[in-house]
CSV table of C-alpha atoms in Angstrom, one decimal:
chain,number,residue,atom,x,y,z
A,108,UNK,CA,26.1,-26.5,-30.1
A,109,UNK,CA,27.1,-24.4,-27.1
A,110,UNK,CA,24.7,-26.6,-25.1
A,111,UNK,CA,26.6,-29.7,-26.1
A,112,UNK,CA,29.9,-28.0,-25.4
A,113,UNK,CA,28.8,-27.1,-21.9
A,114,UNK,CA,27.4,-30.7,-21.4
A,115,UNK,CA,30.8,-32.2,-22.4
A,116,UNK,CA,32.7,-29.8,-20.2
A,117,UNK,CA,30.4,-30.5,-17.2
A,118,UNK,CA,30.9,-34.3,-17.7
A,119,UNK,CA,34.7,-33.8,-18.0
A,120,UNK,CA,34.8,-31.6,-14.9
A,121,UNK,CA,33.0,-34.4,-12.9
A,122,UNK,CA,35.6,-36.9,-14.1
A,123,UNK,CA,38.4,-34.6,-13.0
A,124,UNK,CA,37.0,-34.4,-9.4
A,125,UNK,CA,36.7,-38.1,-8.9
A,126,UNK,CA,36.4,-37.8,-5.1
A,127,UNK,CA,33.2,-35.7,-5.1
A,128,UNK,CA,31.8,-37.8,-8.0
A,129,UNK,CA,32.6,-41.1,-6.1
A,130,UNK,CA,30.9,-39.8,-2.9
A,131,UNK,CA,27.8,-38.8,-4.9
A,132,UNK,CA,27.5,-42.2,-6.6
A,133,UNK,CA,28.4,-44.4,-3.6
A,134,UNK,CA,26.7,-42.7,-0.7
A,135,UNK,CA,23.3,-44.1,-1.8
A,136,UNK,CA,24.6,-47.8,-1.9
A,137,UNK,CA,26.3,-47.2,1.4
A,138,UNK,CA,23.0,-46.1,3.0
A,139,UNK,CA,21.4,-49.3,1.5
A,140,UNK,CA,24.1,-51.4,3.1
A,141,UNK,CA,23.6,-49.7,6.5
A,142,UNK,CA,19.9,-50.2,6.4
A,143,UNK,CA,20.4,-53.9,5.4
A,144,UNK,CA,22.6,-54.2,8.6
A,145,UNK,CA,20.0,-52.4,10.7
A,146,UNK,CA,17.0,-54.5,9.5
A,147,UNK,CA,16.8,-58.1,8.3
A,148,UNK,CA,16.8,-58.7,4.6
A,149,UNK,CA,14.3,-61.6,4.9
A,150,UNK,CA,10.7,-61.4,6.3
A,151,UNK,CA,10.7,-59.3,9.5
A,152,UNK,CA,10.1,-61.4,12.6
A,153,UNK,CA,8.9,-60.4,16.1
A,154,UNK,CA,10.1,-62.1,19.3
A,155,UNK,CA,7.3,-63.5,21.6
A,156,UNK,CA,8.2,-64.9,25.0
A,157,UNK,CA,5.7,-67.3,26.6
A,158,UNK,CA,5.4,-68.0,30.3
A,159,UNK,CA,3.0,-71.0,30.3
A,160,UNK,CA,1.6,-71.6,33.7
A,161,UNK,CA,-1.1,-73.9,32.3
A,162,UNK,CA,-0.2,-77.6,32.3
A,163,UNK,CA,-3.6,-79.0,31.2
A,164,UNK,CA,-3.0,-78.9,27.5
A,165,UNK,CA,-4.6,-75.7,26.1
A,166,UNK,CA,-1.5,-73.6,27.0
A,167,UNK,CA,0.8,-75.9,24.9
A,168,UNK,CA,-1.7,-75.9,22.1
A,169,UNK,CA,-1.8,-72.1,22.1
A,170,UNK,CA,2.0,-72.0,21.9
A,171,UNK,CA,1.9,-74.2,18.8
A,172,UNK,CA,-0.8,-71.9,17.2
A,173,UNK,CA,1.5,-68.9,17.8
A,174,UNK,CA,4.4,-70.7,16.0
A,175,UNK,CA,2.1,-71.1,13.0
A,176,UNK,CA,1.6,-67.4,12.5
A,177,UNK,CA,3.3,-66.7,9.2
A,178,UNK,CA,3.4,-64.3,6.2
A,179,UNK,CA,1.4,-65.2,3.0
A,180,UNK,CA,4.5,-66.7,1.6
A,181,UNK,CA,4.9,-69.1,4.5
A,182,UNK,CA,7.8,-67.3,6.2
A,183,UNK,CA,7.4,-67.2,10.0
A,184,UNK,CA,6.2,-63.9,11.5
A,185,UNK,CA,6.6,-64.7,15.2
A,186,UNK,CA,9.7,-66.2,16.9
A,187,UNK,CA,8.3,-68.0,20.0
A,188,UNK,CA,10.4,-69.0,23.0
A,189,UNK,CA,9.3,-70.2,26.4
A,190,UNK,CA,10.5,-68.8,29.7
A,191,UNK,CA,10.0,-70.0,33.3
A,192,UNK,CA,9.1,-66.7,35.0
A,193,UNK,CA,8.5,-63.0,34.3
A,194,UNK,CA,11.8,-62.1,35.8
A,195,UNK,CA,13.5,-64.3,33.2
A,196,UNK,CA,11.7,-62.4,30.4
A,197,UNK,CA,12.4,-58.9,31.6
A,198,UNK,CA,16.0,-58.6,30.5
A,199,UNK,CA,15.3,-59.7,26.9
A,200,UNK,CA,12.4,-57.3,26.8
A,201,UNK,CA,14.5,-54.4,28.1
A,202,UNK,CA,17.3,-55.2,25.7
A,203,UNK,CA,14.7,-55.5,22.9
A,204,UNK,CA,15.8,-59.0,22.1
A,205,UNK,CA,12.1,-59.8,22.2
A,206,UNK,CA,9.1,-57.7,21.8
A,207,UNK,CA,6.4,-59.1,24.1
A,208,UNK,CA,5.8,-61.6,26.9
A,209,UNK,CA,2.6,-63.6,26.9
A,210,UNK,CA,1.6,-64.9,30.3
A,211,UNK,CA,-0.8,-67.9,30.1
A,212,UNK,CA,-2.5,-68.2,33.5
A,213,UNK,CA,-2.8,-71.6,35.4
A,214,UNK,CA,-6.6,-71.8,34.9
A,215,UNK,CA,-6.5,-71.1,31.1
A,216,UNK,CA,-7.5,-74.7,30.2
A,217,UNK,CA,-10.2,-74.8,32.9
A,218,UNK,CA,-11.8,-71.6,31.6
A,219,UNK,CA,-11.9,-72.9,28.1
A,220,UNK,CA,-13.3,-76.3,29.1
A,221,UNK,CA,-16.2,-74.5,30.9
A,222,UNK,CA,-16.8,-72.5,27.7
A,223,UNK,CA,-16.8,-75.7,25.6
A,224,UNK,CA,-19.4,-77.2,27.9
A,225,UNK,CA,-21.6,-74.1,27.7
A,226,UNK,CA,-21.2,-73.3,31.3
A,227,UNK,CA,-21.0,-69.8,32.7
A,228,UNK,CA,-17.7,-70.1,34.5
A,229,UNK,CA,-16.4,-67.5,37.0
A,230,UNK,CA,-14.1,-64.9,35.5
A,231,UNK,CA,-10.7,-66.6,35.2
A,232,UNK,CA,-7.2,-65.1,35.5
A,233,UNK,CA,-6.6,-62.9,32.5
A,234,UNK,CA,-4.0,-63.6,29.8
A,235,UNK,CA,-1.4,-60.9,30.2
A,236,UNK,CA,0.8,-59.1,27.6
A,237,UNK,CA,4.0,-57.6,29.0
A,238,UNK,CA,6.3,-55.4,27.0
A,239,UNK,CA,8.1,-52.0,26.6
A,240,UNK,CA,5.4,-49.8,25.0
A,241,UNK,CA,8.1,-47.5,23.7
A,242,UNK,CA,9.4,-50.3,21.5
A,243,UNK,CA,8.0,-49.7,18.0
A,244,UNK,CA,7.8,-53.5,17.4
A,245,UNK,CA,5.8,-54.2,20.6
A,246,UNK,CA,2.4,-53.1,19.0
A,247,UNK,CA,2.9,-55.4,16.0
A,248,UNK,CA,4.0,-58.4,18.1
A,249,UNK,CA,1.2,-57.9,20.6
A,250,UNK,CA,-1.5,-57.5,17.9
A,251,UNK,CA,-0.4,-60.6,16.1
A,252,UNK,CA,-0.1,-62.7,19.3
A,253,UNK,CA,-3.5,-61.4,20.4
A,254,UNK,CA,-5.1,-62.3,17.0
A,255,UNK,CA,-3.7,-65.9,17.3
A,256,UNK,CA,-5.0,-66.1,20.9
A,257,UNK,CA,-8.4,-64.9,19.8
A,258,UNK,CA,-8.6,-67.3,16.9
A,259,UNK,CA,-7.6,-70.2,19.1
A,260,UNK,CA,-10.3,-69.4,21.7
A,261,UNK,CA,-12.9,-69.1,19.0
A,262,UNK,CA,-12.0,-72.4,17.4
A,263,UNK,CA,-11.7,-74.5,20.6
A,264,UNK,CA,-14.8,-73.2,22.2
A,265,UNK,CA,-16.9,-73.3,19.0
A,266,UNK,CA,-18.0,-69.7,19.5
A,267,UNK,CA,-17.6,-68.2,16.1
A,268,UNK,CA,-17.5,-64.4,15.5
A,269,UNK,CA,-20.8,-63.0,14.3
A,270,UNK,CA,-18.8,-61.0,11.7
A,271,UNK,CA,-15.9,-62.7,9.9
A,272,UNK,CA,-12.7,-60.6,9.6
A,273,UNK,CA,-10.5,-61.1,6.5
A,274,UNK,CA,-7.2,-59.3,5.7
A,275,UNK,CA,-6.5,-58.4,2.1
A,276,UNK,CA,-3.0,-57.0,1.6
A,277,UNK,CA,-2.3,-54.5,-1.1
A,278,UNK,CA,0.2,-55.6,-3.7
A,279,UNK,CA,3.2,-57.4,-2.2
A,280,UNK,CA,2.9,-55.7,1.2
A,281,UNK,CA,2.0,-58.9,3.0
A,282,UNK,CA,5.5,-60.4,2.7
A,283,UNK,CA,7.6,-57.2,2.6
A,284,UNK,CA,10.6,-57.1,4.9
A,285,UNK,CA,11.3,-54.0,6.9
A,286,UNK,CA,14.5,-53.4,4.9
A,287,UNK,CA,12.5,-53.5,1.6
A,288,UNK,CA,10.1,-50.8,3.0
A,289,UNK,CA,13.0,-48.4,3.3
A,290,UNK,CA,14.5,-48.9,-0.2
A,291,UNK,CA,12.2,-46.5,-2.1
A,292,UNK,CA,13.2,-43.7,0.3
A,293,UNK,CA,16.9,-44.6,0.0
A,294,UNK,CA,16.7,-44.4,-3.8
A,295,UNK,CA,15.3,-40.9,-3.4
A,296,UNK,CA,18.0,-40.1,-0.9
A,297,UNK,CA,20.6,-41.1,-3.5
A,298,UNK,CA,19.2,-38.3,-5.7
A,299,UNK,CA,19.0,-35.8,-2.8
A,300,UNK,CA,22.7,-36.3,-2.2
A,301,UNK,CA,23.3,-34.7,-5.6
A,302,UNK,CA,22.7,-31.3,-4.0
A,303,UNK,CA,26.4,-31.3,-3.0
A,304,UNK,CA,27.6,-32.1,-6.5
A,305,UNK,CA,25.3,-29.6,-8.2
A,306,UNK,CA,25.9,-26.7,-5.9
A,307,UNK,CA,29.7,-27.2,-5.8
A,308,UNK,CA,30.0,-27.8,-9.6
A,309,UNK,CA,28.2,-24.6,-10.4
A,310,UNK,CA,30.0,-22.6,-7.7
A,311,UNK,CA,33.3,-23.8,-9.0
A,312,UNK,CA,32.5,-22.3,-12.4
A,313,UNK,CA,31.9,-18.9,-10.8
A,314,UNK,CA,34.9,-19.2,-8.4
A,315,UNK,CA,37.4,-20.0,-11.1
A,316,UNK,CA,36.1,-17.3,-13.5
A,317,UNK,CA,35.1,-20.0,-16.1
A,318,UNK,CA,31.6,-18.7,-16.2
A,319,UNK,CA,32.7,-15.2,-17.2
A,320,UNK,CA,35.0,-16.6,-20.0
A,321,UNK,CA,32.1,-18.7,-21.3
A,322,UNK,CA,29.9,-15.6,-21.4
A,323,UNK,CA,32.3,-14.0,-23.9
A,324,UNK,CA,31.6,-16.8,-26.4
A,325,UNK,CA,27.9,-15.7,-26.6
A,326,UNK,CA,26.7,-18.5,-24.4
A,327,UNK,CA,23.1,-18.1,-23.1
A,328,UNK,CA,21.7,-19.0,-19.7
A,329,UNK,CA,19.9,-21.9,-21.4
A,330,UNK,CA,23.2,-23.2,-22.9
A,331,UNK,CA,25.0,-23.1,-19.6
A,332,UNK,CA,22.2,-24.3,-17.2
A,333,UNK,CA,20.8,-26.8,-19.7
A,334,UNK,CA,24.2,-28.5,-20.4
A,335,UNK,CA,25.1,-28.6,-16.8
A,336,UNK,CA,21.7,-29.9,-15.8
A,337,UNK,CA,21.8,-32.7,-18.4
A,338,UNK,CA,25.2,-33.8,-17.1
A,339,UNK,CA,24.1,-33.8,-13.4
A,340,UNK,CA,20.9,-35.6,-14.3
A,341,UNK,CA,22.9,-38.4,-15.8
A,342,UNK,CA,25.0,-38.6,-12.6
A,343,UNK,CA,21.7,-38.8,-10.6
A,344,UNK,CA,20.4,-41.7,-12.7
A,345,UNK,CA,23.8,-43.5,-12.3
A,346,UNK,CA,23.6,-43.0,-8.6
A,347,UNK,CA,20.1,-44.4,-8.5
A,348,UNK,CA,21.1,-47.4,-10.7
A,349,UNK,CA,24.0,-48.3,-8.3
A,350,UNK,CA,21.8,-47.9,-5.3
A,351,UNK,CA,19.1,-50.1,-6.9
A,352,UNK,CA,21.5,-52.8,-7.9
A,353,UNK,CA,22.9,-52.8,-4.3
A,354,UNK,CA,19.4,-53.2,-3.0
A,355,UNK,CA,18.7,-56.1,-5.4
A,356,UNK,CA,21.9,-57.8,-4.3
A,357,UNK,CA,20.6,-57.6,-0.7
A,358,UNK,CA,17.2,-59.2,-1.4
A,359,UNK,CA,15.0,-56.3,-2.6
A,360,UNK,CA,12.2,-57.2,-4.9
A,361,UNK,CA,10.4,-54.7,-7.2
A,362,UNK,CA,6.7,-55.3,-8.2
A,363,UNK,CA,6.4,-52.5,-10.7
A,364,UNK,CA,8.2,-51.3,-13.9
A,365,UNK,CA,11.7,-50.0,-13.4
A,366,UNK,CA,11.4,-47.3,-16.1
A,367,UNK,CA,8.9,-45.5,-13.9
A,368,UNK,CA,11.4,-45.5,-11.1
A,369,UNK,CA,14.0,-43.9,-13.2
A,370,UNK,CA,11.5,-41.3,-14.6
A,371,UNK,CA,10.7,-40.4,-11.0
A,372,UNK,CA,14.4,-40.2,-10.1
A,373,UNK,CA,15.1,-37.9,-13.1
A,374,UNK,CA,12.2,-35.6,-12.2
A,375,UNK,CA,13.4,-35.4,-8.6
A,376,UNK,CA,16.9,-34.7,-9.9
A,377,UNK,CA,15.7,-31.6,-11.7
A,378,UNK,CA,14.3,-30.2,-8.4
A,379,UNK,CA,17.6,-31.0,-6.6
A,380,UNK,CA,19.7,-29.4,-9.3
A,381,UNK,CA,17.4,-26.3,-9.0
A,382,UNK,CA,18.0,-26.2,-5.3
A,383,UNK,CA,21.8,-26.5,-6.0
A,384,UNK,CA,21.5,-23.4,-8.3
A,385,UNK,CA,19.8,-21.6,-5.4
A,386,UNK,CA,22.7,-22.6,-3.1
A,387,UNK,CA,25.2,-21.4,-5.6
A,388,UNK,CA,23.6,-18.0,-5.6
A,389,UNK,CA,24.6,-17.5,-2.0
A,390,UNK,CA,28.0,-19.2,-2.0
A,391,UNK,CA,31.3,-17.6,-2.9
A,392,UNK,CA,33.3,-20.8,-2.9
A,393,UNK,CA,32.9,-24.6,-3.2
A,394,UNK,CA,33.5,-25.0,0.5
A,395,UNK,CA,30.8,-22.4,1.4
A,396,UNK,CA,28.5,-24.2,-1.1
A,397,UNK,CA,29.0,-27.5,0.7
A,398,UNK,CA,28.1,-25.9,4.0
A,399,UNK,CA,25.0,-24.1,2.8
A,400,UNK,CA,23.8,-27.2,1.0
A,401,UNK,CA,23.5,-29.0,4.4
A,402,UNK,CA,20.3,-27.1,5.2
A,403,UNK,CA,18.2,-28.1,2.2
A,404,UNK,CA,19.8,-31.6,2.4
A,405,UNK,CA,18.5,-32.1,5.9
A,406,UNK,CA,15.1,-30.6,5.0
A,407,UNK,CA,14.7,-33.0,2.0
A,408,UNK,CA,16.2,-36.0,3.9
A,409,UNK,CA,14.2,-35.8,7.1
A,410,UNK,CA,10.9,-34.2,6.1
A,411,UNK,CA,10.2,-36.0,2.9
A,412,UNK,CA,10.1,-39.6,4.2
A,413,UNK,CA,13.3,-40.5,2.4
A,414,UNK,CA,15.3,-41.5,5.6
A,415,UNK,CA,12.3,-42.8,7.6
A,416,UNK,CA,8.5,-42.6,7.4
A,417,UNK,CA,6.8,-39.5,8.7
A,418,UNK,CA,3.2,-39.0,9.8
A,419,UNK,CA,1.2,-36.7,7.5
A,420,UNK,CA,0.4,-33.2,8.7
A,421,UNK,CA,-2.7,-32.3,6.8
A,422,UNK,CA,-3.3,-28.6,5.9
A,423,UNK,CA,-6.3,-28.5,3.5
A,424,UNK,CA,-8.1,-30.6,0.9
A,425,UNK,CA,-8.0,-29.9,-2.8
A,426,UNK,CA,-10.1,-31.8,-5.3
A,427,UNK,CA,-10.8,-34.5,-2.7
A,428,UNK,CA,-7.1,-35.0,-1.9
A,429,UNK,CA,-5.5,-34.0,1.4
A,430,UNK,CA,-2.5,-31.7,1.0
A,431,UNK,CA,0.0,-32.0,3.8
A,432,UNK,CA,2.7,-29.8,5.1
A,433,UNK,CA,5.6,-31.7,3.6
A,434,UNK,CA,4.0,-31.9,0.2
A,435,UNK,CA,5.8,-28.7,-0.8
A,436,UNK,CA,9.0,-30.8,-1.0
A,437,UNK,CA,9.4,-32.7,-4.3
A,438,UNK,CA,11.1,-35.7,-2.7
A,439,UNK,CA,7.9,-36.3,-0.7
A,440,UNK,CA,6.0,-37.2,-3.8
A,441,UNK,CA,8.9,-39.2,-5.2
A,442,UNK,CA,9.0,-41.4,-2.1
A,443,UNK,CA,5.2,-42.0,-2.3
A,444,UNK,CA,5.4,-42.8,-6.0
A,445,UNK,CA,8.3,-45.2,-5.6
A,446,UNK,CA,6.5,-47.0,-2.7
A,447,UNK,CA,3.5,-47.6,-5.0
A,448,UNK,CA,5.7,-48.8,-7.9
A,449,UNK,CA,8.0,-51.1,-5.9
A,450,UNK,CA,5.6,-52.5,-3.3
A,451,UNK,CA,2.1,-52.2,-4.9
A,452,UNK,CA,3.2,-52.8,-8.6
A,453,UNK,CA,1.7,-49.4,-9.6
A,454,UNK,CA,1.6,-48.4,-13.3
A,455,UNK,CA,1.8,-44.9,-14.8
A,456,UNK,CA,-2.0,-44.3,-14.3
A,457,UNK,CA,-1.7,-45.2,-10.6
A,458,UNK,CA,0.8,-42.5,-9.8
A,459,UNK,CA,-0.4,-39.6,-12.0
A,460,UNK,CA,-1.1,-37.4,-9.0
A,461,UNK,CA,2.4,-37.9,-7.6
A,462,UNK,CA,4.0,-37.4,-11.1
A,463,UNK,CA,2.0,-34.2,-11.7
A,464,UNK,CA,3.0,-32.8,-8.3
A,465,UNK,CA,6.6,-33.8,-8.9
A,466,UNK,CA,6.7,-32.2,-12.3
A,467,UNK,CA,5.1,-28.9,-11.1
A,468,UNK,CA,7.3,-28.7,-8.0
A,469,UNK,CA,10.5,-29.6,-9.8
A,470,UNK,CA,9.7,-27.0,-12.5
A,471,UNK,CA,9.1,-24.5,-9.7
A,472,UNK,CA,12.3,-25.2,-7.9
A,473,UNK,CA,14.4,-25.3,-11.1
A,474,UNK,CA,12.8,-22.1,-12.4
A,475,UNK,CA,13.5,-20.3,-9.1
A,476,UNK,CA,17.1,-21.5,-9.2
A,477,UNK,CA,17.5,-20.4,-12.8
A,478,UNK,CA,16.0,-17.0,-12.1
A,479,UNK,CA,18.1,-16.3,-9.1
A,480,UNK,CA,21.3,-17.6,-10.8
A,481,UNK,CA,20.6,-15.6,-13.9
A,482,UNK,CA,20.1,-12.4,-12.0
A,483,UNK,CA,23.3,-12.8,-9.9
A,484,UNK,CA,25.7,-14.4,-12.2
A,485,UNK,CA,24.6,-14.4,-15.9
A,486,UNK,CA,24.1,-10.7,-16.4
A,487,UNK,CA,26.4,-9.1,-18.9
A,488,UNK,CA,29.7,-8.2,-17.2
């Protein structure tokens, strides 16, 4: 009964502080809106500029082939525009209004005609790719344009590859927009932001003396922490629901079961609440808790892949699976699991490793928070 009393009290306290509650619930949807502005909500396209110096026909045919490059659902992948010189293309490339310039040489058709006739022609002027190699989109655009060029040359000269190359995309990854690739991480981020709410809620109970008064009623650590955790977990699930609905409204499509996504969010929430308990152990006021919480927030946000993808830093192998440096952070496994569910349509069996890792790490973080909090604040006065 004391557990339910603490739960009701924690829910009521959150309603009383509507500003903090609103920020916790709305920051996730706000991040989704920002990412929707940063990245297109439709299929991601890449700008290709063409300087066609070949007037004999093959240059124009190649341009038409490039315009046909599309996703599996028929949406265009390359946006092709012609320019009259390299100088005309340099400003769009520098401003990143386009990703790559393809220069078709004057003897392009002549070289292909010689190949069709089976003649050994002299080496012609090379086709040139020009671009800013620091632009992350350059590599994708150049690879796609080069693949179309290679396919056109193979078909028009009749020189087939000795080995056929076929691409087989996993799940719905073939037609995923860049915005959609970030949504799983943003849902985890909505849970990570709960660290402010959890640390400040618990610190406030200490700061106002409410915790000491509750202890006089015979309340146990399980009553207090269990009731508070249940209330905060509901807040986390509500934040995830609002974030997910915002993403749906902006064009996000899920391939897997939604109940799995909410299970992942709930487990992640337990680890974040445990971290909030640890923060509360070292804070003397709500203001101090909000400042200290910034450190684990940044750690979870930037090193778990929630804000943007990170390369793996392998440490060792265990049971045939590579364990990375960031795998000690529960949100890392949550992001991986949600990516599998939303993009690849994964079921429960497909994410067992991530779920087990998430359960173990969440239990560890929460147990550490409970232990520290009990020693510092729940001993008999």
